[in-house]
Amino acid sequence: MAIKLEGKDRWTMTKDSYEFDWRLRHAVYRHFASTGSAPSVEELAEGTGESVPEVEATLHRLADKHHALALAPGTSNIWMAWPFSAVPTAYPVKTAKRTYWANCAWDALSIPGLVGLDAHTSYNCPDCLEEINLSVIDGLLSPTDSVVHFAVPPRRFYDNVAFT
Amino acid sequence: MPAQVCYQLGKAWYAGRLDLHWRPKSKDEIESIFAQVGLTDGFWSLDDPAEM
């Protein structure tokens, strides 16, 4: 799916790279929210009218400098744009329209509010392996008797994003 | 943490993430979000204990 930026979302060739970074980030997130998947570099280039090398360089700035997303190691392919994952994970978030993939339990609980859709997530507790089923309907979480474990303190979130 | 707290944290943490003008949060903004949902112990501090 190509991303077409129009009106105020469209930039010109005279934009500075900083502004371009954030407009491309926005395009990535809009694609995730509307499809459940990551856009390819080629789709971003086509949708923005920029070259593939420019899009790749911008994605690397967003990952390395701004920590606004993560790329698959050694590539320019989007891996994570938190809370979304570009690859299937143990944390599916199902809505009436599509399935999203979250990076962890926290992200699974965050996606419904972010996309504004009722959703259900089901995953196995990493500790006891018990199946956990959670729903967000009309902005309300249920049930609320489970717990979520954070193994990494927030000051270390970006040290190893795969482990976090 | 209770799932409900995690849900509230997620709503605050990811608020505005789909907006064009979203930018990474400052340290003060992050600490404010943690405090909003009652996460105030050392685990949630952004200061490195080794440097304190």
Tab-separated table of C-alpha atoms in Angstrom, chain A residues 38-114:
chain	number	residue	atom	x	y	z
A	38	ALA	CA	5.140	-1.914	8.277
A	39	PRO	CA	5.627	-0.071	5.010
A	40	SER	CA	8.566	-1.136	2.888
A	41	VAL	CA	11.295	1.305	1.961
A	42	GLU	CA	9.990	1.245	-1.595
A	43	GLU	CA	6.437	2.040	-0.485
A	44	LEU	CA	7.687	4.959	1.579
A	45	ALA	CA	9.737	6.244	-1.353
A	46	GLU	CA	6.795	5.964	-3.705
A	47	GLY	CA	4.373	7.543	-1.276
A	48	THR	CA	6.599	10.476	-0.457
A	49	GLY	CA	8.219	11.078	-3.805
A	50	GLU	CA	11.657	10.669	-2.263
A	51	SER	CA	14.440	8.377	-3.406
A	52	VAL	CA	15.031	4.999	-1.812
A	53	PRO	CA	18.496	6.072	-0.539
A	54	GLU	CA	17.003	9.196	1.072
A	55	VAL	CA	14.272	7.161	2.745
A	56	GLU	CA	16.817	4.609	3.965
A	57	ALA	CA	19.077	7.310	5.382
A	58	THR	CA	16.112	8.904	7.124
A	59	LEU	CA	14.966	5.614	8.628
A	60	HIS	CA	18.457	5.089	10.038
A	61	ARG	CA	18.393	8.573	11.590
A	62	LEU	CA	14.998	7.854	13.130
A	63	ALA	CA	16.353	4.633	14.595
A	64	ASP	CA	19.875	5.592	15.633
A	65	LYS	CA	19.534	9.263	16.526
A	66	HIS	CA	15.927	9.713	17.611
A	67	HIS	CA	15.032	6.207	18.905
A	68	ALA	CA	11.687	6.723	17.148
A	69	LEU	CA	11.649	3.228	15.620
A	70	ALA	CA	13.932	0.217	15.234
A	71	LEU	CA	15.275	-1.410	12.088
A	72	ALA	CA	15.977	-5.092	11.621
A	73	PRO	CA	19.695	-5.582	12.334
A	74	GLY	CA	21.893	-4.861	9.333
A	75	THR	CA	19.012	-3.694	7.146
A	76	SER	CA	16.835	-0.676	6.423
A	77	ASN	CA	13.661	-2.675	7.056
A	78	ILE	CA	11.394	-1.411	9.821
A	79	TRP	CA	11.305	-3.901	12.696
A	80	MET	CA	9.459	-2.005	15.412
A	81	ALA	CA	7.655	1.301	15.630
A	82	TRP	CA	6.513	1.040	19.203
A	83	PRO	CA	3.985	-0.284	20.094
A	84	PHE	CA	3.772	-1.960	16.681
A	85	SER	CA	5.912	-4.850	15.498
A	86	ALA	CA	6.559	-5.447	11.806
A	87	VAL	CA	6.832	-9.189	12.375
A	88	PRO	CA	4.440	-11.616	14.073
A	89	THR	CA	5.027	-11.909	17.808
A	90	ALA	CA	3.543	-13.724	20.804
A	91	TYR	CA	1.332	-10.674	21.407
A	92	PRO	CA	-1.371	-10.406	18.711
A	93	VAL	CA	-3.916	-7.628	19.089
A	94	LYS	CA	-7.085	-8.432	17.197
A	95	THR	CA	-9.669	-5.855	16.202
A	96	ALA	CA	-12.742	-6.192	14.009
A	97	LYS	CA	-10.739	-4.733	11.138
A	98	ARG	CA	-7.280	-6.268	11.407
A	99	THR	CA	-4.649	-7.898	13.577
A	100	TYR	CA	-1.737	-5.900	14.949
A	101	TRP	CA	1.424	-7.395	16.406
A	102	ALA	CA	2.736	-5.924	19.641
A	103	ASN	CA	6.276	-6.171	20.956
A	104	CYS	CA	5.321	-7.072	24.527
A	105	ALA	CA	2.363	-7.183	26.913
A	106	TRP	CA	2.622	-3.449	27.594
A	107	ASP	CA	2.475	-2.680	23.882
A	108	ALA	CA	-0.440	-5.097	23.464
A	109	LEU	CA	-2.389	-3.124	26.054
A	110	SER	CA	-1.396	0.151	24.388
A	111	ILE	CA	-2.419	-0.521	20.792
A	112	PRO	CA	-6.233	-0.401	21.289
A	113	GLY	CA	-6.105	3.109	22.704
A	114	LEU	CA	-3.615	4.291	20.122
